[in-house]
PDB file of C-alpha atoms and ligand atoms in Angstrom:
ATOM      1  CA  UNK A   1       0.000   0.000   0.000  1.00  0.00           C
ATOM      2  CA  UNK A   2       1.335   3.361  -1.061  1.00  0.00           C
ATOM      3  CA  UNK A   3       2.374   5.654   2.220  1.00  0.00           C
ATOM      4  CA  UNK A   4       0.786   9.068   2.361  1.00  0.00           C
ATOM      5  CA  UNK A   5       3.447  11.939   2.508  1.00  0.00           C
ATOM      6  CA  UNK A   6       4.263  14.441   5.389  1.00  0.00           C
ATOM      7  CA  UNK A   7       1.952  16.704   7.047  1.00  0.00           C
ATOM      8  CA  UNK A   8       3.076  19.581   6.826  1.00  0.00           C
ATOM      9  CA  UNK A   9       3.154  22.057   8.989  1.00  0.00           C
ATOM     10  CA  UNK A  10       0.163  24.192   8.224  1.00  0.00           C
ATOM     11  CA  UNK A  11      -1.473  21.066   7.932  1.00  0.00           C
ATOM     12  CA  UNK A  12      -1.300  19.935  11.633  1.00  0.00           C
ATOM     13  CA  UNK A  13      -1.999  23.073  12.841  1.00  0.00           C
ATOM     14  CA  UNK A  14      -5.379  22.830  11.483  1.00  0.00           C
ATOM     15  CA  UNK A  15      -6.388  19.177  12.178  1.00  0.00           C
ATOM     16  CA  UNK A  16      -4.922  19.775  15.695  1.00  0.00           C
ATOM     17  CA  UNK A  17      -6.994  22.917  15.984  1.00  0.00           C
ATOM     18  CA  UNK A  18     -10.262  21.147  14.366  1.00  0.00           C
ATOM     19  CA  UNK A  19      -9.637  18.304  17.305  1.00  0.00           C
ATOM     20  CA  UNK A  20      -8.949  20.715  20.195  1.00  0.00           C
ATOM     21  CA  UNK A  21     -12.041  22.972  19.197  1.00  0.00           C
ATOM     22  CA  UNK A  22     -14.524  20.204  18.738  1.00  0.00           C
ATOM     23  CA  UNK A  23     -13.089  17.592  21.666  1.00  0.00           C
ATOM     24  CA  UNK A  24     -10.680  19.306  23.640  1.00  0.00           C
ATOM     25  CA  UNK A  25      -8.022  17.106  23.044  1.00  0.00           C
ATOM     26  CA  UNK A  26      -4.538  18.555  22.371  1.00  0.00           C
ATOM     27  CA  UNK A  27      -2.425  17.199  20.122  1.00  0.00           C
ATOM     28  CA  UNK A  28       1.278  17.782  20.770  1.00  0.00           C
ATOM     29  CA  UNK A  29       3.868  18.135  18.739  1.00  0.00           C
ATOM     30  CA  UNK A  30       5.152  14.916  19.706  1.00  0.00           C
ATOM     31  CA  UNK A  31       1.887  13.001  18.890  1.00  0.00           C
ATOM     32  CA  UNK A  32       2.231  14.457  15.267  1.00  0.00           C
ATOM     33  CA  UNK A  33       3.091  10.854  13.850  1.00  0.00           C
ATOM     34  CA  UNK A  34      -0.375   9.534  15.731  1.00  0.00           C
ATOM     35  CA  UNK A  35      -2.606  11.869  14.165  1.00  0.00           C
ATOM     36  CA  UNK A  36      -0.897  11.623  10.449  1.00  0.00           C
ATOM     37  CA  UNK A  37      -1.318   7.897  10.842  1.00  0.00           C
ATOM     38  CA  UNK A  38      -4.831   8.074  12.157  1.00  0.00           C
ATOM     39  CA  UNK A  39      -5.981  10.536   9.695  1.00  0.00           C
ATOM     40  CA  UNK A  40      -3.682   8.635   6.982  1.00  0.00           C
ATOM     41  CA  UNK A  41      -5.288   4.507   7.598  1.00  0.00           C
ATOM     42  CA  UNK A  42      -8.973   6.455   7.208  1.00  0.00           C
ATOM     43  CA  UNK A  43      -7.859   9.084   4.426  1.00  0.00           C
ATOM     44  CA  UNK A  44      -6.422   5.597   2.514  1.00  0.00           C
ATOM     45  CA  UNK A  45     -10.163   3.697   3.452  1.00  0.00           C
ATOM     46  CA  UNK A  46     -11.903   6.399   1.468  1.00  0.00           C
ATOM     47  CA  UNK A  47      -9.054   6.738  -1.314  1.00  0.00           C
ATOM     48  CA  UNK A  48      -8.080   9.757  -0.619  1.00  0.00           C
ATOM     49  CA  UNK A  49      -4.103  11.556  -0.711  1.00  0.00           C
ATOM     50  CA  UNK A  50      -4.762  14.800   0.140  1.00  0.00           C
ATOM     51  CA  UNK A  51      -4.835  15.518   3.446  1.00  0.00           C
ATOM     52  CA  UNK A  52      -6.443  19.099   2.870  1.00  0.00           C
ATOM     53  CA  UNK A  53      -9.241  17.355   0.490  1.00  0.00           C
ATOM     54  CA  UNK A  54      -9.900  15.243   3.104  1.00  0.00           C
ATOM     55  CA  UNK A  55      -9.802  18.388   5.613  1.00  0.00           C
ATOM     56  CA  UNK A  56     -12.108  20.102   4.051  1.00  0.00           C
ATOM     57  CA  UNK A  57     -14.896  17.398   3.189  1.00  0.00           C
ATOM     58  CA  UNK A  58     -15.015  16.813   7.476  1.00  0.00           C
ATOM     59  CA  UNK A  59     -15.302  20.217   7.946  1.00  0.00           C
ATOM     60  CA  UNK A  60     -17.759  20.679   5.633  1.00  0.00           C
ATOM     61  CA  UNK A  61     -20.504  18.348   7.995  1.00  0.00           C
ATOM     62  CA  UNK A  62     -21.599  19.136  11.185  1.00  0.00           C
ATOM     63  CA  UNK A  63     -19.505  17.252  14.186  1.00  0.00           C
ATOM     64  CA  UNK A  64     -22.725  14.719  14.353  1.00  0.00           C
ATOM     65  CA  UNK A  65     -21.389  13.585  10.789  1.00  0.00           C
ATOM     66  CA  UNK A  66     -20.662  10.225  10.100  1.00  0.00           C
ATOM     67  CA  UNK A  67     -16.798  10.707   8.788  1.00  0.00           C
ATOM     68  CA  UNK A  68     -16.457  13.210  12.274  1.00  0.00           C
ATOM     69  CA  UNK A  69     -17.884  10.458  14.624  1.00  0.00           C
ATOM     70  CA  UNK A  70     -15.447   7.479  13.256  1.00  0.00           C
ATOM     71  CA  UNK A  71     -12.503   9.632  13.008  1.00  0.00           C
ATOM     72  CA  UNK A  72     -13.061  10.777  16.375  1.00  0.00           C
ATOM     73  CA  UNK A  73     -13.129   7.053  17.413  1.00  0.00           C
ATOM     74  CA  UNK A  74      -9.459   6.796  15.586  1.00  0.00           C
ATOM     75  CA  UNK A  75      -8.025   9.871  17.276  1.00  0.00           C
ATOM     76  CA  UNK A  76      -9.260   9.265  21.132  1.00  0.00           C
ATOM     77  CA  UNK A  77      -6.963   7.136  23.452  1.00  0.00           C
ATOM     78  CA  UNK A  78      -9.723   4.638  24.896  1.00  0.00           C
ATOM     79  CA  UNK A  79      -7.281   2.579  27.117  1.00  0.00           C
ATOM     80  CA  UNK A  80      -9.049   1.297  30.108  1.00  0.00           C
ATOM     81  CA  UNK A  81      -9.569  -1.476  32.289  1.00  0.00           C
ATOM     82  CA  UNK A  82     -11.474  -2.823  35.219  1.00  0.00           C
ATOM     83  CA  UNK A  83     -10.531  -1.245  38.568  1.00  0.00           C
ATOM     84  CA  UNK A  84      -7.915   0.669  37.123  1.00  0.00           C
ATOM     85  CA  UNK A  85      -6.609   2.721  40.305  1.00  0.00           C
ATOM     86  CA  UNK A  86      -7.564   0.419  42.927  1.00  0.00           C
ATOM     87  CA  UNK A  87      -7.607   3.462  45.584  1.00  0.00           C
ATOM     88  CA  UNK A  88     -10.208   5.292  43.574  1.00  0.00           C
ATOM     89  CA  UNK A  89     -12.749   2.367  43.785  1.00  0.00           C
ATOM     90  CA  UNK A  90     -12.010   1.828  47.242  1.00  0.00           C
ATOM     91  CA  UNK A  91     -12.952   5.484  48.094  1.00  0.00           C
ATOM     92  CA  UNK A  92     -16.293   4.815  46.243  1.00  0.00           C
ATOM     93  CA  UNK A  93     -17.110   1.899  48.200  1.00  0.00           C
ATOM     94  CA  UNK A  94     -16.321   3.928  51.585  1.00  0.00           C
ATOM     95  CA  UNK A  95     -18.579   6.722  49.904  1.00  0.00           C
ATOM     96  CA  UNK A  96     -21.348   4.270  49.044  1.00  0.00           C
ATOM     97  CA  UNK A  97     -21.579   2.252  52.115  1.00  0.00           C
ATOM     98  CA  UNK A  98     -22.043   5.729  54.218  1.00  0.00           C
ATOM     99  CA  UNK A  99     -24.399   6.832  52.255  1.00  0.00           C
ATOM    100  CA  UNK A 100     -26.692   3.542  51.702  1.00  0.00           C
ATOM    101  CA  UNK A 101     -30.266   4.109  53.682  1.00  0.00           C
ATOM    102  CA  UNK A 102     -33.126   1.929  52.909  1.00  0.00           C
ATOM    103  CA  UNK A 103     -35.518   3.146  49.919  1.00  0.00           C
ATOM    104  CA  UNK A 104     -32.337   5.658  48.848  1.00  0.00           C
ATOM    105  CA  UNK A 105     -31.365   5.551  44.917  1.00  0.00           C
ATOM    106  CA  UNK A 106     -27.848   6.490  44.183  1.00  0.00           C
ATOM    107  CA  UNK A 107     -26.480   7.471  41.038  1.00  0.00           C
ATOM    108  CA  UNK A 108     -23.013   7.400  39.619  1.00  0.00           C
ATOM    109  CA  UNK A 109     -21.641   8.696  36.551  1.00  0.00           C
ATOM    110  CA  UNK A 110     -18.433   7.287  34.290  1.00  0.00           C
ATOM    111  CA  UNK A 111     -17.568  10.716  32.539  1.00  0.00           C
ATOM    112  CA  UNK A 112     -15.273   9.571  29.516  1.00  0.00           C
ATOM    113  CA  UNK A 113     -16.411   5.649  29.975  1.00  0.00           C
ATOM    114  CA  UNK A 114     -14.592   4.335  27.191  1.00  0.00           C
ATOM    115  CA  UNK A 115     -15.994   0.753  25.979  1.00  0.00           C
ATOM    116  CA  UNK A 116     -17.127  -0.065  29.612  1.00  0.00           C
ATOM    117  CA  UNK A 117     -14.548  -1.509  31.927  1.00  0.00           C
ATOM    118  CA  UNK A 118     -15.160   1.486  34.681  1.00  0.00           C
ATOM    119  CA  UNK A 119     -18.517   1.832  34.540  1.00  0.00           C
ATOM    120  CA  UNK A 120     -18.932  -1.897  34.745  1.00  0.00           C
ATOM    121  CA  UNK A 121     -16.503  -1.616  38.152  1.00  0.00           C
ATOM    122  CA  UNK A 122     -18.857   0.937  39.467  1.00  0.00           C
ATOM    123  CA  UNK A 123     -21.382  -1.279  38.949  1.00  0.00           C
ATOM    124  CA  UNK A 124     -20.022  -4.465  40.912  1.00  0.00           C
ATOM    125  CA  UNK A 125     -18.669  -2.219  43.495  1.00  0.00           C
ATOM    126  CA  UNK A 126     -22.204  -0.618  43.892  1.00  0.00           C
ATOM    127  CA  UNK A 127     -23.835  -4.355  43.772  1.00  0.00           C
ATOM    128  CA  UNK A 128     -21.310  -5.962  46.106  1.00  0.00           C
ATOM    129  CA  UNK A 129     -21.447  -3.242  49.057  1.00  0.00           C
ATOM    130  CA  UNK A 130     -25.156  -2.147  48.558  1.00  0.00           C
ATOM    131  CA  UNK A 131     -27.159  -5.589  47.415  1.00  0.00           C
ATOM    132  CA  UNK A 132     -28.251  -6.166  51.191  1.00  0.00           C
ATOM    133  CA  UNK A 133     -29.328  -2.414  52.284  1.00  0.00           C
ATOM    134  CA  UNK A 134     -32.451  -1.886  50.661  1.00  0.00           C
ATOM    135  CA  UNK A 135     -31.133   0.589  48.216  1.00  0.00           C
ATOM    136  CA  UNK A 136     -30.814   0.707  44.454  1.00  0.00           C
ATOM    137  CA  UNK A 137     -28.491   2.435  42.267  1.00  0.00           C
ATOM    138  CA  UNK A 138     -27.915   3.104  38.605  1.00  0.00           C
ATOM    139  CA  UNK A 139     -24.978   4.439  36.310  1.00  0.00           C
ATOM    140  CA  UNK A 140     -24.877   6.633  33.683  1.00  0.00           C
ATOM    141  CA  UNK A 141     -22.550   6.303  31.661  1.00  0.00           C
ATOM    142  CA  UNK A 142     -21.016   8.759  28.943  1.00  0.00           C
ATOM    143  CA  UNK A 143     -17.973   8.967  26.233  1.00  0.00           C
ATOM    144  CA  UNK A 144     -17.745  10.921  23.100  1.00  0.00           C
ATOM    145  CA  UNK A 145     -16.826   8.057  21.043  1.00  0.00           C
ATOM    146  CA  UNK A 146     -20.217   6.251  19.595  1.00  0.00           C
ATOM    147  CA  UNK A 147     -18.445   3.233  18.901  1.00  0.00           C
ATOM    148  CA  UNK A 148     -17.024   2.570  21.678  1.00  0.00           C
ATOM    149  CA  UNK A 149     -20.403   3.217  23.395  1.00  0.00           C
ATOM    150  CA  UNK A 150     -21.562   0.633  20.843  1.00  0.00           C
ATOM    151  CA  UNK A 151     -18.907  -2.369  22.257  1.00  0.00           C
ATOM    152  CA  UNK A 152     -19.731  -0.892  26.072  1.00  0.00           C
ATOM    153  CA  UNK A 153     -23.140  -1.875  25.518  1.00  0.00           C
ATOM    154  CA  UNK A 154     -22.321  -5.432  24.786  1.00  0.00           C
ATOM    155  CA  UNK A 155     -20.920  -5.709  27.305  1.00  0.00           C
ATOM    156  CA  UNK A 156     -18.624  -8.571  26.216  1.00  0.00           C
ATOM    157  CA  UNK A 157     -14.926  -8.446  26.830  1.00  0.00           C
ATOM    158  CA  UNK A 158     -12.118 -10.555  26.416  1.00  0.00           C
ATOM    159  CA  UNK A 159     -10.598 -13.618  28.658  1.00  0.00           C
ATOM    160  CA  UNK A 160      -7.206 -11.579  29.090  1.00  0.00           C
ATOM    161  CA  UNK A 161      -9.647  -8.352  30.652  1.00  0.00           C
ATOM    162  CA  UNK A 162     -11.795 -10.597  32.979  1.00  0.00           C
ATOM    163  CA  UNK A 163      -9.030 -12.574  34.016  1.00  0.00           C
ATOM    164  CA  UNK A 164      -7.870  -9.430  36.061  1.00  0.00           C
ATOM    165  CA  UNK A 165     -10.895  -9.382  38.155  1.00  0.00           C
ATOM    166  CA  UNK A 166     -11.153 -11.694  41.399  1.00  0.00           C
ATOM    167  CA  UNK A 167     -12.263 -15.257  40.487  1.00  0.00           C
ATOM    168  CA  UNK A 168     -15.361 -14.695  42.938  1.00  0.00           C
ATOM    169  CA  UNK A 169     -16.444 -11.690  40.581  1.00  0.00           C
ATOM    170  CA  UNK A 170     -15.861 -13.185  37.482  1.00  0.00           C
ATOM    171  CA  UNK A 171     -17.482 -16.097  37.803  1.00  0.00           C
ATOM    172  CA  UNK A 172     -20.430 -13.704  39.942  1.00  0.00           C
ATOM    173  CA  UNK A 173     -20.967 -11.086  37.763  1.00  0.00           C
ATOM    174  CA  UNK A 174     -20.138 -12.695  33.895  1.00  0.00           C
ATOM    175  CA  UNK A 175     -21.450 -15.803  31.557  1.00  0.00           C
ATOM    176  CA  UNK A 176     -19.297 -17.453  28.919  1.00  0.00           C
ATOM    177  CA  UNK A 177     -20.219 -16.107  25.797  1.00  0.00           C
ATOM    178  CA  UNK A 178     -18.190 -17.457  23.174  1.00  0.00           C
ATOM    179  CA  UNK A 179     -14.544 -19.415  23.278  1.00  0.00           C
ATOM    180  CA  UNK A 180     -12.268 -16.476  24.879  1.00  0.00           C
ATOM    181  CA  UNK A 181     -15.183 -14.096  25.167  1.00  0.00           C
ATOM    182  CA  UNK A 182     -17.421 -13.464  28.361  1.00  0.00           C
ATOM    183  CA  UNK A 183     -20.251 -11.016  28.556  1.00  0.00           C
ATOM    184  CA  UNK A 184     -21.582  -8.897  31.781  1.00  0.00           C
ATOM    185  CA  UNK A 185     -24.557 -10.756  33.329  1.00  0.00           C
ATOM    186  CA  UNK A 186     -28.025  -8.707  32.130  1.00  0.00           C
ATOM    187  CA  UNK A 187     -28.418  -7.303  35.320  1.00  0.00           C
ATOM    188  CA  UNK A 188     -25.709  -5.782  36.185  1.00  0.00           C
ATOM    189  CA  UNK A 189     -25.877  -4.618  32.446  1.00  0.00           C
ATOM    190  CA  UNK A 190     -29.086  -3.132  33.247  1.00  0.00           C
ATOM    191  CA  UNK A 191     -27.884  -0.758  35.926  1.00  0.00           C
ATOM    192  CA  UNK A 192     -25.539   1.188  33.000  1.00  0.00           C
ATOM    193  CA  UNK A 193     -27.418   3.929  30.774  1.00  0.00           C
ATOM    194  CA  UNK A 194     -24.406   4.670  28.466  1.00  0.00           C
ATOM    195  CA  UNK A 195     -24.712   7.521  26.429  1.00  0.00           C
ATOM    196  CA  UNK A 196     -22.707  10.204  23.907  1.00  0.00           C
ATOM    197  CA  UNK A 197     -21.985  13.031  25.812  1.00  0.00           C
ATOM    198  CA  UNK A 198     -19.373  15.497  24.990  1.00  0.00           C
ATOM    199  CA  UNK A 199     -17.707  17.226  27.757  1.00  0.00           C
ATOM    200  CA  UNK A 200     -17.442  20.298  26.273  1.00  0.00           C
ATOM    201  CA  UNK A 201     -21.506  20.427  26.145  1.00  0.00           C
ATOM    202  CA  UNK A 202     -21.971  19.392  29.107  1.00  0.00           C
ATOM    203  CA  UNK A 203     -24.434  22.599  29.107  1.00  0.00           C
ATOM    204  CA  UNK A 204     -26.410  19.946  27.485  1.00  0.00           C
ATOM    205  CA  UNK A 205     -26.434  17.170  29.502  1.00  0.00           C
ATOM    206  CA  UNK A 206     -29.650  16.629  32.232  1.00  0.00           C
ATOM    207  CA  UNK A 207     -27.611  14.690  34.862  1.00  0.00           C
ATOM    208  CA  UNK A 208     -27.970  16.263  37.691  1.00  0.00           C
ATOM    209  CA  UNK A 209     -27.691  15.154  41.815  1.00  0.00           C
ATOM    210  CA  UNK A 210     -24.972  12.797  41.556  1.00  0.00           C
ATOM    211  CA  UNK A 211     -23.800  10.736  44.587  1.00  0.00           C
ATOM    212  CA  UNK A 212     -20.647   9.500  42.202  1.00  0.00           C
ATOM    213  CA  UNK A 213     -19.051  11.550  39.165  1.00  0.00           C
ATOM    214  CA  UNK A 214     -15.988   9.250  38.639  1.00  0.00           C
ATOM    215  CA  UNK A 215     -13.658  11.272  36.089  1.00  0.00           C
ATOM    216  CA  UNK A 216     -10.497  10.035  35.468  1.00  0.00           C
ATOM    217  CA  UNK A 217      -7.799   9.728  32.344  1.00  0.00           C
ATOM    218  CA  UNK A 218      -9.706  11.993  30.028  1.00  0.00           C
ATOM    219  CA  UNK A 219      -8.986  15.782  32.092  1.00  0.00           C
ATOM    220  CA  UNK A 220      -5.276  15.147  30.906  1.00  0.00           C
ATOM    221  CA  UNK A 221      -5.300  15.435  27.328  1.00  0.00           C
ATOM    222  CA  UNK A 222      -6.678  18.967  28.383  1.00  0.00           C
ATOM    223  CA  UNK A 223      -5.329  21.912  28.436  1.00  0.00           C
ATOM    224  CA  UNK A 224      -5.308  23.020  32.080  1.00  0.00           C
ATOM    225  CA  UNK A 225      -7.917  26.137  31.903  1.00  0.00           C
ATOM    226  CA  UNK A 226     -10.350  23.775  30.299  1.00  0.00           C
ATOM    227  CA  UNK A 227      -9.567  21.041  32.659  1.00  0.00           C
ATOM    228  CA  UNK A 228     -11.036  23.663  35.394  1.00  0.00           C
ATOM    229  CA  UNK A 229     -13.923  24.645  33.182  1.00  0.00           C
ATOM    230  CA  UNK A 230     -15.310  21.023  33.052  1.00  0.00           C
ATOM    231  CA  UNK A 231     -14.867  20.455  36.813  1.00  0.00           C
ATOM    232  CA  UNK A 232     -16.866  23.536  37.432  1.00  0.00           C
ATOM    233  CA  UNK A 233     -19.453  22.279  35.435  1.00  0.00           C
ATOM    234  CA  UNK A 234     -19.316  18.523  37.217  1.00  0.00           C
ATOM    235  CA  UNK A 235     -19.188  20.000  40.257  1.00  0.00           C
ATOM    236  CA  UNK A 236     -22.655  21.682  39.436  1.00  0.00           C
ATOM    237  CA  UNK A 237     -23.984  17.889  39.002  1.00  0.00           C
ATOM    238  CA  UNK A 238     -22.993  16.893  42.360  1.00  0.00           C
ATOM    239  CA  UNK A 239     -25.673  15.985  44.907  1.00  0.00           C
ATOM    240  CA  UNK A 240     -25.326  17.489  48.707  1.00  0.00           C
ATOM    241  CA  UNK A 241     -22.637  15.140  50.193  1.00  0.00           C
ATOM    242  CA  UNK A 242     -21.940  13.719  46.704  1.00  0.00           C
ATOM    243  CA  UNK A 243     -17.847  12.983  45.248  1.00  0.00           C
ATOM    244  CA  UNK A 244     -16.290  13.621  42.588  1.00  0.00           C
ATOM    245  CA  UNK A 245     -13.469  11.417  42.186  1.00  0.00           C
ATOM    246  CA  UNK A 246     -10.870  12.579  39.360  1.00  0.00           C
ATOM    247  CA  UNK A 247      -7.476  10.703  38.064  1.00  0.00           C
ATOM    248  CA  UNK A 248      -4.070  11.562  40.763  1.00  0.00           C
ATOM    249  CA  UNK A 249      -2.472  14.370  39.389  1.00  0.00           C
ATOM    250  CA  UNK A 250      -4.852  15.167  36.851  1.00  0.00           C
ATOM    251  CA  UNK A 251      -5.672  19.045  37.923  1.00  0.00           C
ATOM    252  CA  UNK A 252      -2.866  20.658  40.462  1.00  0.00           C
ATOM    253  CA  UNK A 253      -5.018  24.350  41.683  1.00  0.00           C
ATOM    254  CA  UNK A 254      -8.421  23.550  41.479  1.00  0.00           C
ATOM    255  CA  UNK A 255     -10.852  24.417  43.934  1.00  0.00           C
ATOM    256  CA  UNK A 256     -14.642  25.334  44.099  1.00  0.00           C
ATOM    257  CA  UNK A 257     -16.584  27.081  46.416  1.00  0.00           C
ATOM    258  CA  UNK A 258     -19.058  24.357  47.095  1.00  0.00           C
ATOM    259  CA  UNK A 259     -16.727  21.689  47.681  1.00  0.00           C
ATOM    260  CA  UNK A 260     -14.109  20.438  50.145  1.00  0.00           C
ATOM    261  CA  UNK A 261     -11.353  18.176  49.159  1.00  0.00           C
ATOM    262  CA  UNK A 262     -11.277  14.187  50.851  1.00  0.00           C
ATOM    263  CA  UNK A 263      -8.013  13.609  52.674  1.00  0.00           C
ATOM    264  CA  UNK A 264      -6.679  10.948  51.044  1.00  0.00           C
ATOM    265  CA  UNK A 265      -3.138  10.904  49.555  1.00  0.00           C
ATOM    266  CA  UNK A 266      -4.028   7.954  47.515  1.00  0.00           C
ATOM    267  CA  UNK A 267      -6.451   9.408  45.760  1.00  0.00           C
ATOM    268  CA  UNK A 268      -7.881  13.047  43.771  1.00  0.00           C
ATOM    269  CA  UNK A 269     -11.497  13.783  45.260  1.00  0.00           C
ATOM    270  CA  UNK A 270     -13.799  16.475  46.119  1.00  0.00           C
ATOM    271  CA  UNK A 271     -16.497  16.047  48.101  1.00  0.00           C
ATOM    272  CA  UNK A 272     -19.781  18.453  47.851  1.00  0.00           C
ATOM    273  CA  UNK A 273     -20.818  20.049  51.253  1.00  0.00           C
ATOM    274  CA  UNK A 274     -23.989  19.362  52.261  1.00  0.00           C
ATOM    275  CA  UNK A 275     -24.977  23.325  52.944  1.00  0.00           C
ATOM    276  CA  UNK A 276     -23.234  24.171  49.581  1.00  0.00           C
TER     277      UNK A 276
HETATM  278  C1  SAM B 301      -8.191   6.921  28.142  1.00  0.00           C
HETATM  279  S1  SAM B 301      -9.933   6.730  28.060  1.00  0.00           S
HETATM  280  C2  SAM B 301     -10.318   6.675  29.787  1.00  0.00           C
HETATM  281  C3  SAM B 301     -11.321   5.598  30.098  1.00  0.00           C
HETATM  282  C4  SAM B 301     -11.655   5.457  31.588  1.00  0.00           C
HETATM  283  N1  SAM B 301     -12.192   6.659  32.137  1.00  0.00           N
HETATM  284  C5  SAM B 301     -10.452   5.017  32.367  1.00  0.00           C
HETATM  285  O1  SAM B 301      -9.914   5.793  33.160  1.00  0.00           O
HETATM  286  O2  SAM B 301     -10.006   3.873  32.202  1.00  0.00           O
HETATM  287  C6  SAM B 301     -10.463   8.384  27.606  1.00  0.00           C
HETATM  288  C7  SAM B 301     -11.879   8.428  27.059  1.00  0.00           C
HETATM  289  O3  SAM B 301     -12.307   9.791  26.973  1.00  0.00           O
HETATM  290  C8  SAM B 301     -13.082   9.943  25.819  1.00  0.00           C
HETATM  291  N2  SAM B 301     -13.135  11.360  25.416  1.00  0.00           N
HETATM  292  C9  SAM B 301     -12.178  12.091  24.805  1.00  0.00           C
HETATM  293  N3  SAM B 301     -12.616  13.344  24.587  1.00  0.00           N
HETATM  294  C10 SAM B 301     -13.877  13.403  25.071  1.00  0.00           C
HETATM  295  C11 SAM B 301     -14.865  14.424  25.138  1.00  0.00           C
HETATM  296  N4  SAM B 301     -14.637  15.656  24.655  1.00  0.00           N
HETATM  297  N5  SAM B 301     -16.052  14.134  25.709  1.00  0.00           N
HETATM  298  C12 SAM B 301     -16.298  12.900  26.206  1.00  0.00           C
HETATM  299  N6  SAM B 301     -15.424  11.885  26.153  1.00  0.00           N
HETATM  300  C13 SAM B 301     -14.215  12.136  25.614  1.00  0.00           C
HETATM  301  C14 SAM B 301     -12.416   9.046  24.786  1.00  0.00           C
HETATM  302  O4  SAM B 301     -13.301   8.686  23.743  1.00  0.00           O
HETATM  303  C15 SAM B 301     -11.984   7.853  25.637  1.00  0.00           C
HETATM  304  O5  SAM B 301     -12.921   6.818  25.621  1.00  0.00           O
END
């Protein structure tokens, strides 16, 4: 297959502006060779060798387009996996088990869910510490990417991904599907609402008194000012006494009137004061 030239440098500048405008995602200098490759395998899938053709036909539709919503699937980072920073769950299941009263629903929210693997934590955590206290929960579940929405609905991940969880919550919470394949029992499925959300329109968005907004690995391919921007707007979302739990390191100066960080050095949360 015949390789696609250069960028150049005009080039970049306007597919990493086009990115950072409609996702927020910054694209560095030194991720230059990602993006020309991403853009490059889909440019080559539609026949194309012209990077500004191609520029301008995805400019030309609306970001609900079909070309913007799979090359946005190509350009995000959707690594993820279940439990990811241990410390962070653990905090939720401290969070949950204070605030579990008979009769109480409690909601939790994957911001940037990827194709599943945290929601689906939040979910067994949520099952495991609140099955025998009389109250119910449910997860929403967002990402910008509508195909990997598509494969988090499914539910169905591979041996080498389950095999990380405990055998106990394997084997409790997932069914063989096919050889090498096993898929998230229906009702734990049932507890996730996953849908496209982008976090810059969060304006949007009609989740509101959250118990959980679990945040983590998206803020950082932010620039900082918008990093702050979004938290703002989370922190809106949070219920009296609700967290927000974001990824260590992820925003340095950040503070809001209405919440209080938790002391924890293992982990990056806010919590909302009740009074706020
Ligand atoms: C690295 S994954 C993190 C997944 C998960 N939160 C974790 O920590 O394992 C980042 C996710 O953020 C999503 N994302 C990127 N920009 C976004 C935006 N503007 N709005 C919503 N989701 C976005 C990507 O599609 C991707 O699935």
């Amino acid at each position: 297959m015949q390789s696609l030239p250069d960028m150049d440098q005009h080039q970049f500048a306007q597919w990493q502006a086009l990115l950072e405008n409609r996702t927020g995602m910054r694209i560095t200098e030194q991720r230059k060779v990602f993006l020309q490759t991403s853009v490059g395998m889909r440019m080559r899938e539609l026949g194309l060798s012209d990077y500004q053709n191609y520029y301008d036909q995805v400019i030309e539709h609306p970001p609900g387009g079909m070309e913007w919503v799979l090359l946005v699937d190509r350009l995000t980072v959707q690594e993820t996996s279940f439990f990811r920073h241990p410390a962070s769950f653990e905090l939720v299941r401290d969070h949950l088990s204070q605030q579990a009263t008979k009769g109480k629903t409690i909601e939790l929210w994957s911001v940037g869910c990827s194709t599943g693997e945290e929601p689906y934590s939040l979910a067994m955590l949520a099952q495991d510490t609140l099955s025998d206290t009389g109250c119910y929960f449910g997860i929403t579940a967002t990402d910008i990417s509508v195909p990997a929405l598509a494969k988090a609905r499914q539910g169905i991940f591979s041996e080498r991904k389950v095999e990380a969880l405990s055998r106990e919550r394997a084997a409790q919470y997932f069914t063989l599907h096919e050889k090498g394949q096993y898929q998230v029992i229906a009702e734990l499925r049932d507890r996730v609402c996953f849908s496209q959300v982008n976090v810059l329109e969060l304006g949007k968005t009609p989740m509101y008194g959250m118990d959980v907004i679990y945040c983590q690995n998206l803020l950082i391919y932010f620039r900082r000012w918008r990093r702050k921007e979004i938290l703002n707007r989370l922190a809106e979302r949070l219920a009296p006494g609700g967290i927000l739990v974001v990824g260590l390191g992820e925003v340095v100066d950040w503070c809001h009137p209405d919440l209080e960080p938790v002391e924890d050095n293992a982990t990056l949360a806010f919590r909302k004061r009740v009074s706020g």
